[in-house]
mmCIF file of N, CA and C in Angstrom:
data_model
loop_
_atom_site.group_PDB
_atom_site.id
_atom_site.type_symbol
_atom_site.label_atom_id
_atom_site.label_comp_id
_atom_site.label_asym_id
_atom_site.label_seq_id
_atom_site.Cartn_x
_atom_site.Cartn_y
_atom_site.Cartn_z
ATOM 1 N N MET T 1 300.996 17.567 -84.156
ATOM 2 C CA MET T 1 299.927 17.778 -83.204
ATOM 3 C C MET T 1 300.072 16.763 -82.064
ATOM 4 N N MET T 2 299.986 17.241 -80.870
ATOM 5 C CA MET T 2 300.112 16.374 -79.705
ATOM 6 C C MET T 2 298.767 15.701 -79.423
ATOM 7 N N LYS T 3 298.828 14.427 -79.090
ATOM 8 C CA LYS T 3 297.632 13.660 -78.792
ATOM 9 C C LYS T 3 297.626 13.307 -77.316
ATOM 10 N N LYS T 4 296.524 13.586 -76.645
ATOM 11 C CA LYS T 4 296.403 13.271 -75.229
ATOM 12 C C LYS T 4 295.831 11.862 -75.077
ATOM 13 N N ILE T 5 296.551 11.006 -74.322
ATOM 14 C CA ILE T 5 296.082 9.646 -74.059
ATOM 15 C C ILE T 5 296.255 9.338 -72.571
ATOM 16 N N SER T 6 295.417 8.449 -72.072
ATOM 17 C CA SER T 6 295.541 8.013 -70.681
ATOM 18 C C SER T 6 296.694 7.026 -70.579
ATOM 19 N N PHE T 7 297.562 7.223 -69.624
ATOM 20 C CA PHE T 7 298.685 6.311 -69.421
ATOM 21 C C PHE T 7 298.374 5.277 -68.340
ATOM 22 N N CYS T 8 297.172 5.342 -67.756
ATOM 23 C CA CYS T 8 296.810 4.441 -66.653
ATOM 24 C C CYS T 8 296.236 3.115 -67.123
ATOM 25 N N SER T 9 295.796 3.024 -68.371
ATOM 26 C CA SER T 9 295.227 1.767 -68.863
ATOM 27 C C SER T 9 296.239 1.046 -69.750
ATOM 28 N N GLY T 10 295.955 -0.215 -70.024
ATOM 29 C CA GLY T 10 296.833 -0.992 -70.889
ATOM 30 C C GLY T 10 298.023 -1.623 -70.196
ATOM 31 N N TRP T 11 298.021 -1.649 -68.877
ATOM 32 C CA TRP T 11 299.119 -2.242 -68.109
ATOM 33 C C TRP T 11 298.836 -3.702 -67.816
ATOM 34 N N TYR T 12 299.905 -4.472 -67.659
ATOM 35 C CA TYR T 12 299.817 -5.879 -67.277
ATOM 36 C C TYR T 12 300.686 -6.086 -66.051
ATOM 37 N N PHE T 13 300.230 -6.966 -65.179
ATOM 38 C CA PHE T 13 300.893 -7.171 -63.888
ATOM 39 C C PHE T 13 300.961 -8.655 -63.564
ATOM 40 N N GLY T 14 302.017 -9.061 -62.893
ATOM 41 C CA GLY T 14 302.129 -10.423 -62.395
ATOM 42 C C GLY T 14 303.448 -10.627 -61.695
ATOM 43 N N GLU T 15 303.556 -11.761 -61.049
ATOM 44 C CA GLU T 15 304.825 -12.116 -60.420
ATOM 45 C C GLU T 15 305.835 -12.432 -61.512
ATOM 46 N N THR T 16 307.078 -12.149 -61.246
ATOM 47 C CA THR T 16 308.143 -12.370 -62.219
ATOM 48 C C THR T 16 308.117 -13.812 -62.714
ATOM 49 N N GLY T 17 308.100 -13.973 -64.035
ATOM 50 C CA GLY T 17 308.133 -15.290 -64.642
ATOM 51 C C GLY T 17 306.784 -15.984 -64.751
ATOM 52 N N LYS T 18 305.730 -15.337 -64.291
ATOM 53 C CA LYS T 18 304.395 -15.940 -64.362
ATOM 54 C C LYS T 18 303.511 -15.131 -65.310
ATOM 55 N N GLU T 19 302.347 -15.698 -65.635
ATOM 56 C CA GLU T 19 301.414 -15.047 -66.547
ATOM 57 C C GLU T 19 300.942 -13.703 -65.984
ATOM 58 N N LYS T 20 300.787 -12.735 -66.860
ATOM 59 C CA LYS T 20 300.367 -11.393 -66.455
ATOM 60 C C LYS T 20 298.863 -11.211 -66.681
ATOM 61 N N THR T 21 298.258 -10.348 -65.876
ATOM 62 C CA THR T 21 296.845 -10.011 -66.040
ATOM 63 C C THR T 21 296.722 -8.507 -66.238
ATOM 64 N N ALA T 22 295.692 -8.086 -66.951
ATOM 65 C CA ALA T 22 295.468 -6.666 -67.219
ATOM 66 C C ALA T 22 295.057 -5.958 -65.930
ATOM 67 N N VAL T 23 295.630 -4.781 -65.693
ATOM 68 C CA VAL T 23 295.273 -3.963 -64.530
ATOM 69 C C VAL T 23 295.180 -2.503 -64.955
ATOM 70 N N LEU T 24 294.509 -1.726 -64.152
ATOM 71 C CA LEU T 24 294.387 -0.287 -64.351
ATOM 72 C C LEU T 24 295.149 0.389 -63.220
ATOM 73 N N LEU T 25 296.023 1.317 -63.552
ATOM 74 C CA LEU T 25 296.776 2.023 -62.522
ATOM 75 C C LEU T 25 295.932 3.131 -61.920
ATOM 76 N N PRO T 26 296.118 3.466 -60.658
ATOM 77 C CA PRO T 26 297.071 2.881 -59.725
ATOM 78 C C PRO T 26 296.648 1.471 -59.307
ATOM 79 N N HIS T 27 297.639 0.652 -59.003
ATOM 80 C CA HIS T 27 297.415 -0.745 -58.642
ATOM 81 C C HIS T 27 298.386 -1.119 -57.530
ATOM 82 N N ASP T 28 297.927 -1.897 -56.567
ATOM 83 C CA ASP T 28 298.760 -2.333 -55.448
ATOM 84 C C ASP T 28 299.204 -3.774 -55.684
ATOM 85 N N ALA T 29 300.480 -3.969 -55.908
ATOM 86 C CA ALA T 29 301.025 -5.295 -56.210
ATOM 87 C C ALA T 29 300.761 -6.295 -55.100
ATOM 88 N N THR T 30 300.653 -5.855 -53.878
ATOM 89 C CA THR T 30 300.521 -6.793 -52.758
ATOM 90 C C THR T 30 299.074 -7.063 -52.360
ATOM 91 N N GLN T 31 298.106 -6.515 -53.076
ATOM 92 C CA GLN T 31 296.711 -6.649 -52.646
ATOM 93 C C GLN T 31 296.218 -8.087 -52.565
ATOM 94 N N THR T 32 296.832 -9.001 -53.292
ATOM 95 C CA THR T 32 296.417 -10.405 -53.207
ATOM 96 C C THR T 32 297.480 -11.276 -52.523
ATOM 97 N N ALA T 33 298.526 -10.657 -52.012
ATOM 98 C CA ALA T 33 299.613 -11.403 -51.367
ATOM 99 C C ALA T 33 299.209 -11.850 -49.957
ATOM 100 N N ASP T 34 299.853 -12.909 -49.497
ATOM 101 C CA ASP T 34 299.613 -13.398 -48.137
ATOM 102 C C ASP T 34 300.266 -12.481 -47.111
ATOM 103 N N ARG T 35 299.635 -12.368 -45.950
ATOM 104 C CA ARG T 35 300.176 -11.589 -44.836
ATOM 105 C C ARG T 35 300.251 -12.498 -43.620
ATOM 106 N N SER T 36 301.223 -12.199 -42.749
ATOM 107 C CA SER T 36 301.378 -13.009 -41.544
ATOM 108 C C SER T 36 302.189 -12.236 -40.518
ATOM 109 N N PRO T 37 301.875 -12.400 -39.248
ATOM 110 C CA PRO T 37 302.695 -11.766 -38.217
ATOM 111 C C PRO T 37 304.120 -12.321 -38.196
ATOM 112 N N ASN T 38 304.341 -13.439 -38.884
ATOM 113 C CA ASN T 38 305.670 -14.053 -38.946
ATOM 114 C C ASN T 38 306.484 -13.588 -40.153
ATOM 115 N N ALA T 39 305.938 -12.685 -40.955
ATOM 116 C CA ALA T 39 306.658 -12.202 -42.137
ATOM 117 C C ALA T 39 307.931 -11.480 -41.696
ATOM 118 N N PRO T 40 309.042 -11.679 -42.408
ATOM 119 C CA PRO T 40 310.306 -11.053 -42.035
ATOM 120 C C PRO T 40 310.247 -9.527 -41.984
ATOM 121 N N SER T 41 309.363 -8.924 -42.790
ATOM 122 C CA SER T 41 309.273 -7.461 -42.822
ATOM 123 C C SER T 41 308.589 -6.889 -41.589
ATOM 124 N N GLY T 42 307.847 -7.726 -40.872
ATOM 125 C CA GLY T 42 307.154 -7.275 -39.668
ATOM 126 C C GLY T 42 306.172 -6.155 -39.953
ATOM 127 N N SER T 43 305.918 -5.329 -38.948
ATOM 128 C CA SER T 43 304.949 -4.245 -39.112
ATOM 129 C C SER T 43 305.439 -3.192 -40.099
ATOM 130 N N GLY T 44 306.748 -3.067 -40.259
ATOM 131 C CA GLY T 44 307.302 -2.091 -41.199
ATOM 132 C C GLY T 44 306.976 -2.411 -42.644
ATOM 133 N N GLY T 45 306.682 -3.660 -42.930
ATOM 134 C CA GLY T 45 306.309 -4.088 -44.272
ATOM 135 C C GLY T 45 304.869 -4.547 -44.336
ATOM 136 N N ALA T 46 304.065 -4.101 -43.366
ATOM 137 C CA ALA T 46 302.632 -4.426 -43.282
ATOM 138 C C ALA T 46 302.391 -5.939 -43.225
ATOM 139 N N TYR T 47 303.368 -6.672 -42.694
ATOM 140 C CA TYR T 47 303.278 -8.130 -42.518
ATOM 141 C C TYR T 47 303.183 -8.909 -43.826
ATOM 142 N N TYR T 48 303.676 -8.316 -44.928
ATOM 143 C CA TYR T 48 303.742 -9.024 -46.207
ATOM 144 C C TYR T 48 305.074 -9.740 -46.319
ATOM 145 N N PHE T 49 305.079 -10.855 -47.016
ATOM 146 C CA PHE T 49 306.303 -11.613 -47.223
ATOM 147 C C PHE T 49 307.164 -11.008 -48.322
ATOM 148 N N GLY T 50 306.583 -10.167 -49.149
ATOM 149 C CA GLY T 50 307.327 -9.567 -50.250
ATOM 150 C C GLY T 50 307.255 -10.446 -51.484
ATOM 151 N N GLY T 51 307.918 -10.033 -52.507
ATOM 152 C CA GLY T 51 307.898 -10.768 -53.756
ATOM 153 C C GLY T 51 308.529 -9.929 -54.842
ATOM 154 N N CYS T 52 308.587 -10.497 -56.014
ATOM 155 C CA CYS T 52 309.146 -9.796 -57.159
ATOM 156 C C CYS T 52 308.038 -9.679 -58.198
ATOM 157 N N TYR T 53 307.568 -8.472 -58.436
ATOM 158 C CA TYR T 53 306.434 -8.225 -59.314
ATOM 159 C C TYR T 53 306.879 -7.405 -60.521
ATOM 160 N N GLU T 54 306.165 -7.594 -61.619
ATOM 161 C CA GLU T 54 306.473 -6.845 -62.835
ATOM 162 C C GLU T 54 305.215 -6.175 -63.372
ATOM 163 N N TYR T 55 305.384 -4.942 -63.821
ATOM 164 C CA TYR T 55 304.354 -4.227 -64.561
ATOM 165 C C TYR T 55 304.910 -3.984 -65.950
ATOM 166 N N SER T 56 304.079 -4.143 -66.959
ATOM 167 C CA SER T 56 304.538 -3.885 -68.322
ATOM 168 C C SER T 56 303.441 -3.195 -69.127
ATOM 169 N N LYS T 57 303.864 -2.433 -70.109
ATOM 170 C CA LYS T 57 302.958 -1.723 -71.007
ATOM 171 C C LYS T 57 303.707 -1.461 -72.293
ATOM 172 N N THR T 58 303.022 -1.583 -73.407
ATOM 173 C CA THR T 58 303.607 -1.211 -74.681
ATOM 174 C C THR T 58 302.769 -0.089 -75.269
ATOM 175 N N PHE T 59 303.439 0.808 -75.971
ATOM 176 C CA PHE T 59 302.739 1.924 -76.607
ATOM 177 C C PHE T 59 303.577 2.426 -77.762
ATOM 178 N N ASP T 60 302.914 3.096 -78.685
ATOM 179 C CA ASP T 60 303.596 3.685 -79.830
ATOM 180 C C ASP T 60 304.079 5.085 -79.489
ATOM 181 N N ALA T 61 305.256 5.414 -79.967
ATOM 182 C CA ALA T 61 305.821 6.753 -79.808
ATOM 183 C C ALA T 61 306.258 7.253 -81.185
ATOM 184 N N PRO T 62 305.316 7.837 -81.951
ATOM 185 C CA PRO T 62 305.656 8.310 -83.281
ATOM 186 C C PRO T 62 306.801 9.319 -83.255
ATOM 187 N N ALA T 63 307.589 9.315 -84.293
ATOM 188 C CA ALA T 63 308.754 10.202 -84.370
ATOM 189 C C ALA T 63 308.362 11.676 -84.270
ATOM 190 N N GLU T 64 307.220 12.028 -84.843
ATOM 191 C CA GLU T 64 306.821 13.440 -84.785
ATOM 192 C C GLU T 64 306.288 13.795 -83.433
#
């Protein structure tokens, strides 16, 4: 029997190598990032400096 579950909850997010916090998807990794007109990405990157972010989730996948 197939079980329907939400895949949007149970996610963790943070910068690579740092502590993760629980988030609900959809989630914007840059929402707390600094912005500046001097960012290398310019207007094409919404003036964000960028970064390396990780999302993780664990779940069970029964054989049946």
